[in-house]
Coordinates of C-alpha atoms in Angstrom, one line a residue:
M1 CA -0.1 -0.1 -0.1
K2 CA 1.3 3.4 -0.9
R3 CA 1.3 6.4 1.5
R4 CA -1.5 7.9 -0.6
Q5 CA -3.7 4.8 -0.2
F6 CA -2.9 4.6 3.5
I7 CA -3.8 8.1 4.3
Q8 CA -7.0 7.9 2.1
S9 CA -8.1 4.5 3.6
S10 CA -7.7 5.8 7.1
A11 CA -10.9 7.7 6.6
A12 CA -12.8 4.4 7.1
L13 CA -11.3 4.0 10.5
A14 CA -12.1 7.4 12.2
V15 CA -14.1 10.5 11.8
G16 CA -13.1 13.6 13.6
A17 CA -15.8 15.5 15.6
V18 CA -15.9 19.0 17.0
A19 CA -16.8 19.2 20.6
G20 CA -19.5 21.8 21.4
V21 CA -17.6 24.0 23.7
G22 CA -17.9 27.8 24.1
G23 CA -15.5 30.2 22.4
S24 CA -15.3 33.7 20.9
A25 CA -17.8 35.2 18.6
D26 CA -15.6 34.3 15.6
Q27 CA -15.4 30.6 16.8
V28 CA -19.1 30.5 17.2
E29 CA -19.6 31.7 13.7
A30 CA -17.3 29.2 12.3
K31 CA -18.9 26.4 14.1
S32 CA -22.4 27.6 13.0
A33 CA -21.1 27.3 9.4
N34 CA -20.0 23.7 10.2
K35 CA -16.4 24.6 10.2
S36 CA -14.1 23.0 12.6
S37 CA -12.3 25.5 15.1
I38 CA -10.0 25.4 18.0
Q39 CA -11.6 23.8 21.1
Q40 CA -8.6 23.9 23.6
Y41 CA -6.2 26.4 24.8
N42 CA -3.3 25.7 27.0
S43 CA -1.0 27.7 29.3
V44 CA 2.7 27.4 28.0
G45 CA 4.9 26.6 30.9
R46 CA 5.6 29.5 33.3
T47 CA 4.8 32.0 30.6
Q48 CA 1.5 34.2 30.5
M49 CA 0.7 32.8 27.0
K50 CA -2.5 30.5 26.6
I51 CA -2.2 29.2 23.1
S52 CA -4.3 27.1 20.7
D53 CA -3.3 23.4 21.1
I54 CA -3.0 23.3 17.3
S55 CA -1.0 26.3 16.1
F56 CA 0.1 27.8 12.8
G57 CA 3.4 27.0 11.2
S58 CA 4.1 29.5 8.4
G59 CA 7.1 28.1 6.7
R60 CA 5.7 28.3 3.2
L61 CA 2.9 30.9 3.6
T62 CA 1.8 32.4 0.5
S63 CA -1.4 34.3 1.5
S64 CA -2.3 36.8 4.3
S65 CA -5.9 35.7 4.0
L66 CA -5.0 32.1 5.3
I67 CA -3.9 33.9 8.5
L68 CA -7.1 35.7 8.9
R69 CA -9.0 32.4 8.2
A70 CA -6.9 30.7 10.9
I71 CA -7.7 33.4 13.4
D72 CA -11.4 33.1 12.6
R73 CA -11.1 29.5 13.5
G74 CA -9.5 30.3 16.8
I75 CA -5.7 29.8 16.2
N76 CA -3.8 32.3 18.2
Y77 CA -0.1 31.3 17.9
F78 CA 1.8 31.9 14.8
D79 CA 5.4 30.6 14.3
T80 CA 7.5 32.4 11.5
A81 CA 11.0 33.4 10.9
P82 CA 12.9 35.9 8.8
D83 CA 14.1 33.2 6.4
Y84 CA 10.5 31.8 5.7
G85 CA 10.2 33.7 2.4
E86 CA 7.4 36.2 2.6
S87 CA 5.9 34.7 5.9
E88 CA 6.6 37.7 8.2
N89 CA 5.5 40.3 5.7
L90 CA 2.2 38.3 4.9
I91 CA 1.5 37.9 8.8
G92 CA 2.1 41.6 9.2
K93 CA -0.4 42.3 6.3
A94 CA -3.1 40.3 8.0
L95 CA -2.5 41.8 11.4
R96 CA -3.0 45.3 10.1
R97 CA -6.8 44.3 10.1
F98 CA -6.8 44.4 13.8
K99 CA -6.5 47.4 16.2
S100 CA -4.8 45.2 18.8
R101 CA -3.0 41.8 18.8
E102 CA -3.1 41.3 22.5
K103 CA -4.5 37.8 22.2
I104 CA -2.5 36.9 19.1
Y105 CA 1.0 35.4 19.8
L106 CA 3.9 35.7 17.5
A107 CA 7.0 33.7 17.5
S108 CA 10.1 34.3 15.2
K109 CA 13.8 33.3 15.2
F110 CA 17.2 34.8 15.6
C111 CA 18.2 34.6 11.9
Y112 CA 18.6 36.6 8.7
P113 CA 16.0 36.9 5.9
I114 CA 18.0 34.9 3.4
S115 CA 17.5 31.5 1.9
Y116 CA 17.8 29.0 4.7
S117 CA 18.9 26.4 2.0
S118 CA 22.4 28.1 2.3
G119 CA 22.6 27.0 5.9
K120 CA 23.8 30.5 6.9
S121 CA 20.7 32.1 7.9
H122 CA 20.7 31.2 11.6
L123 CA 22.9 33.5 13.7
Q124 CA 26.1 31.5 14.8
V125 CA 28.6 31.8 17.5
G126 CA 30.6 34.9 16.9
S127 CA 27.5 37.1 16.1
S128 CA 27.6 40.2 18.0
K129 CA 24.8 41.3 20.5
D130 CA 23.9 44.0 17.9
D131 CA 23.4 41.3 15.2
Y132 CA 20.9 39.6 17.5
I133 CA 19.0 42.7 18.3
S134 CA 19.0 43.7 14.6
S135 CA 17.5 40.3 13.7
V136 CA 14.6 40.9 16.1
E137 CA 14.1 44.5 14.9
G138 CA 14.0 43.3 11.4
S139 CA 11.2 40.9 12.2
L140 CA 9.3 43.5 14.0
K141 CA 9.5 45.8 11.0
R142 CA 8.2 43.0 8.7
L143 CA 5.5 42.0 11.0
G144 CA 4.4 45.6 11.7
T145 CA 4.3 45.2 15.4
D146 CA 6.5 46.5 18.3
Y147 CA 7.1 43.0 20.1
L148 CA 7.4 39.4 19.7
D149 CA 6.1 37.1 22.2
V150 CA 8.7 34.5 21.5
V151 CA 12.3 34.6 19.9
F152 CA 13.9 31.1 19.2
V153 CA 17.5 30.1 19.0
H154 CA 16.5 27.8 16.2
A155 CA 17.4 24.5 14.8
M156 CA 20.0 23.4 17.3
G157 CA 21.8 20.2 16.5
E158 CA 22.5 20.8 12.8
K159 CA 26.2 20.4 13.5
S160 CA 27.5 17.1 14.7
S161 CA 29.7 18.6 17.4
F162 CA 27.8 18.8 20.7
N163 CA 30.2 21.3 22.1
D164 CA 30.0 23.7 19.1
E165 CA 26.2 23.6 19.3
K166 CA 26.2 24.1 23.1
A167 CA 28.4 27.1 22.5
R168 CA 25.7 28.5 20.1
L169 CA 23.0 27.6 22.6
F170 CA 24.6 29.6 25.4
D171 CA 26.3 32.3 23.3
P172 CA 26.9 35.2 25.8
N173 CA 26.1 37.7 23.2
M174 CA 22.8 36.1 22.5
L175 CA 21.9 35.9 26.2
E176 CA 22.9 39.5 26.7
A177 CA 20.8 40.6 23.7
A178 CA 17.8 38.6 24.9
K179 CA 18.1 40.3 28.3
E180 CA 18.2 43.7 26.7
L181 CA 15.4 42.9 24.3
K182 CA 13.2 41.7 27.1
K183 CA 13.9 44.9 29.1
S184 CA 13.0 47.1 26.2
G185 CA 9.7 45.2 25.6
K186 CA 10.7 44.0 22.2
I187 CA 10.5 40.3 23.2
R188 CA 8.6 38.6 26.0
Y189 CA 10.2 35.1 26.1
L190 CA 13.4 33.3 24.9
A191 CA 13.0 29.7 23.4
V192 CA 15.1 27.1 21.7
S193 CA 14.0 24.6 19.1
S194 CA 15.6 21.4 17.6
H195 CA 14.8 18.9 14.9
G196 CA 18.3 17.5 14.9
P197 CA 19.7 15.7 13.2
Y198 CA 22.3 15.6 16.0
N199 CA 21.9 15.6 19.8
M200 CA 18.4 17.0 19.9
E201 CA 17.4 15.7 23.3
K202 CA 20.7 16.4 24.9
L203 CA 21.0 20.0 23.9
M204 CA 17.3 20.7 24.7
L205 CA 17.8 19.2 28.1
E206 CA 20.7 21.5 28.6
A207 CA 18.5 24.4 27.8
V208 CA 15.7 23.3 30.1
K209 CA 18.1 22.8 33.1
S210 CA 19.9 26.2 32.3
G211 CA 17.0 28.5 33.4
H212 CA 17.6 30.7 30.5
F213 CA 14.8 29.5 28.2
D214 CA 11.1 29.9 28.8
L215 CA 10.0 27.2 26.2
I216 CA 11.4 24.5 24.0
M217 CA 10.2 23.1 20.7
P218 CA 11.4 19.7 20.0
A219 CA 10.5 17.1 17.2
F220 CA 8.0 14.7 18.8
N221 CA 5.6 12.2 17.2
F222 CA 4.1 8.7 17.4
L223 CA 7.1 7.0 15.8
K224 CA 8.7 7.6 19.0
F225 CA 11.9 9.5 20.0
P226 CA 13.0 7.5 23.0
K227 CA 14.6 10.2 25.0
V228 CA 12.0 13.0 24.5
P229 CA 9.6 11.8 27.2
E230 CA 12.3 12.3 29.6
L231 CA 13.1 15.8 28.2
I232 CA 9.5 17.0 28.3
R233 CA 8.9 15.7 32.0
E234 CA 11.9 17.7 33.0
A235 CA 10.6 20.7 31.2
K236 CA 7.1 20.4 32.8
Q237 CA 8.9 20.0 36.4
R238 CA 10.8 23.2 35.7
G239 CA 8.0 25.2 34.3
V240 CA 9.4 25.3 30.9
G241 CA 6.7 25.2 28.1
V242 CA 6.7 22.6 25.4
I243 CA 5.5 23.2 21.8
A244 CA 6.0 20.1 19.6
M245 CA 6.8 20.1 15.9
K246 CA 7.3 17.4 13.2
T247 CA 4.3 15.7 14.6
L248 CA 3.2 14.0 11.3
A249 CA 6.4 11.9 11.1
G250 CA 7.1 13.1 7.5
A251 CA 3.5 12.6 6.1
N252 CA 2.6 16.2 6.1
E253 CA 3.8 17.4 2.6
S254 CA 3.6 14.2 0.7
N255 CA 2.4 15.6 -2.6
V256 CA -0.7 13.5 -2.2
E257 CA -4.2 14.3 -1.4
L258 CA -4.4 14.0 2.4
G259 CA -7.9 12.8 2.3
P260 CA -10.4 13.9 5.3
G261 CA -7.6 14.2 7.7
N262 CA -8.1 11.3 9.9
F263 CA -4.5 10.2 9.9
E264 CA -3.3 13.8 10.8
Q265 CA -5.9 14.1 13.6
A266 CA -4.8 10.8 15.1
A267 CA -1.2 12.0 14.9
F268 CA -2.0 15.3 16.6
K269 CA -4.1 13.7 19.4
W270 CA -1.3 11.4 20.2
V271 CA 1.0 14.2 20.8
L272 CA -1.5 16.4 22.6
N273 CA -2.5 13.6 24.9
H274 CA 0.9 14.0 26.7
A275 CA 0.2 16.2 29.5
E276 CA 3.6 17.7 29.2
V277 CA 2.9 19.1 25.7
D278 CA 1.3 22.5 25.7
G279 CA 0.6 22.6 22.1
L280 CA 2.0 21.8 18.5
V281 CA 2.9 23.7 15.5
V282 CA 2.2 22.4 12.0
T283 CA 2.5 24.0 8.6
F284 CA -0.7 25.2 7.1
K285 CA -0.7 25.6 3.4
S286 CA -4.5 25.8 2.6
V287 CA -8.0 26.2 4.0
T288 CA -8.3 22.4 3.5
H289 CA -5.6 21.9 6.2
L290 CA -7.7 24.0 8.5
D291 CA -10.6 21.6 7.8
D292 CA -8.5 18.5 8.1
Y293 CA -6.4 19.4 11.1
L294 CA -8.6 21.3 13.5
P295 CA -11.1 18.6 14.4
A296 CA -8.3 17.1 16.6
S297 CA -8.2 20.2 18.8
G298 CA -9.3 19.3 22.4
Q299 CA -10.0 15.6 21.6
V300 CA -8.9 12.5 23.4
L301 CA -6.9 9.7 21.5
A302 CA -9.3 6.9 20.9
G303 CA -8.7 3.3 20.1
K304 CA -9.5 3.9 16.4
D305 CA -7.0 6.6 16.3
Q306 CA -4.3 4.3 17.8
R307 CA -5.1 1.7 15.2
I308 CA -4.5 4.2 12.4
L309 CA -1.1 5.1 14.0
D310 CA -0.2 1.4 14.5
S311 CA -1.0 0.6 10.9
Y312 CA 1.1 3.5 9.7
A313 CA 4.0 2.6 11.9
A314 CA 4.0 -1.0 10.8
M315 CA 4.1 0.1 7.1
Y316 CA 6.4 3.1 7.3
G317 CA 8.3 2.9 10.6
S318 CA 11.2 1.2 8.9
E319 CA 11.4 4.1 6.3
Y320 CA 11.3 7.1 8.7
C321 CA 14.6 8.5 10.0
R322 CA 14.0 9.6 13.7
T323 CA 15.4 13.2 13.7
G324 CA 18.2 13.6 16.3
C325 CA 18.9 9.9 16.8
G326 CA 22.4 9.8 15.0
D327 CA 23.1 6.2 16.0
C328 CA 24.3 5.2 12.5
G329 CA 26.7 8.2 12.1
P330 CA 29.8 6.6 13.6
S331 CA 29.4 3.4 11.6
C332 CA 30.4 5.0 8.4
S333 CA 34.2 4.8 7.7
E334 CA 33.9 7.4 4.9
G335 CA 32.5 10.0 7.3
V336 CA 29.3 10.5 5.4
D337 CA 27.0 13.0 7.0
I338 CA 24.1 10.4 7.2
A339 CA 21.8 12.3 9.5
S340 CA 21.8 15.5 7.5
I341 CA 21.5 13.7 4.2
L342 CA 18.5 11.8 5.3
R343 CA 16.9 15.1 6.6
Y344 CA 17.4 16.8 3.3
Q345 CA 15.9 13.6 1.6
M346 CA 12.9 14.0 3.8
Y347 CA 12.4 17.6 2.6
F348 CA 12.8 16.6 -0.9
E349 CA 10.5 13.5 -1.0
N350 CA 7.9 14.3 1.7
Y351 CA 7.9 18.1 2.2
G352 CA 7.9 19.1 -1.4
E353 CA 10.9 21.3 -0.9
E354 CA 13.1 20.0 -3.7
K355 CA 15.1 23.3 -4.3
R356 CA 15.8 23.7 -0.6
A357 CA 17.0 20.1 -0.2
M358 CA 19.2 20.2 -3.3
M359 CA 20.9 23.4 -2.5
A360 CA 21.5 22.1 1.2
Y361 CA 22.8 18.9 0.0
N362 CA 25.2 20.8 -2.4
D363 CA 26.7 22.6 0.5
I364 CA 27.3 19.4 2.7
N365 CA 30.8 18.7 3.6
K366 CA 30.5 14.9 3.0
N367 CA 27.8 13.7 0.7
A368 CA 26.7 10.3 -0.3
E369 CA 28.6 9.9 -3.6
S370 CA 30.9 7.3 -1.9
C371 CA 27.8 5.2 -1.0
L372 CA 27.1 4.5 -4.6
G373 CA 29.8 1.8 -4.8
C374 CA 29.8 0.7 -1.1
A375 CA 29.2 -2.8 -0.3
D376 CA 29.6 -2.4 3.5
D377 CA 26.1 -2.4 5.3
S378 CA 27.2 -1.4 8.7
C379 CA 25.2 1.7 8.6
S380 CA 22.0 -0.2 8.2
S381 CA 23.0 -2.6 10.9
A382 CA 23.6 0.4 13.3
C383 CA 20.0 1.6 12.8
S384 CA 17.9 0.6 15.9
Y385 CA 14.7 1.1 13.8
G386 CA 15.6 -1.1 10.8
L387 CA 16.1 1.6 8.1
S388 CA 18.0 0.4 5.1
V389 CA 20.3 3.3 5.5
G390 CA 22.7 2.5 2.8
E391 CA 20.0 2.2 0.1
K392 CA 18.4 5.4 1.4
L393 CA 21.7 7.2 1.0
R394 CA 22.1 6.0 -2.5
S395 CA 18.6 7.1 -3.4
A396 CA 19.1 10.5 -1.7
H397 CA 22.3 11.1 -3.7
R398 CA 20.7 10.3 -7.0
A399 CA 17.8 12.7 -6.3
L400 CA 19.5 15.4 -4.5
S401 CA 22.4 15.6 -7.1
M402 CA 20.1 15.1 -10.1
Q403 CA 21.9 11.9 -11.1
A404 CA 20.1 9.2 -12.9

């Protein structure tokens, strides 16, 4: 069964339902028109934010009208970044329709508004305090607002060296800039995110224990990241908020019709049924996504939902690379950057971001060309989840380097 067939067939196993609970006038209007809307808002750690449990990721935003529709459906937390194309400008355009954005929360990143496929957009160690402040001020200008609720040190774990990444996590210039930005009212909270591919849980745990960060955003989904439960429990105990991402295990942007959303809803329920998780961010690209995703808001994971996820895991669990694992890395005698390559392959194959993936692969220090003639299967043997790592690397090289 192909992924398209799986997602479409899941419609027979579950049907999302919207709970009849109170909400704003906009939410009531949306429900009266038989449109799903947000049913649950959660406090984020020790912050004063109370966000929609399903929130808006704007990585490939192309329309400000979609932001307005999301707000009408009750979404109140929007995740953006300077390097997300026109995202900040489009959100700013939408927000000009409102006299006040007091109950709309905006999160952006410490980075430059250049193509993140170059790998150089995120501010690195050596950036000055003024660089960090300038990054935020640029976001504020594009968004047309005077403060961010959250600013992220984004994408920790892209380098294999734990010490190098830890240095970026606790860059004194970044911490000093954040302190100054908070004092001036330009940001409210400091956060950190990671989708790996290296040391995700370890770096995030350092952040949680440091006391510097108000919330974290790790990759987390039903295909299991063994050390994430420990991480989010520690965050909960320390009052650090948890917002999950990569919750669809690579199935979000599969270049297929997603069907009525039952697979997605089951995946969201699984994440949100962890008491330590305050909400999740997922990319919205169309009104259809609002219709497909929002019925999961405020809902309990049912047996039929778990059966959908179990079926998916049985079929695709040995194809999905758990971001941040890195177990196979040391097995390669050629020093191929396995984790990064498989991440770029996911962007290419599942997320519909071919150009971004190919440009990033072109910049990689050690690509998978040497894998084409490799007979050693030690990388596959090193994978705890049964991935055919060698074959995936060969396939990735052919696709990402445009070789036949």
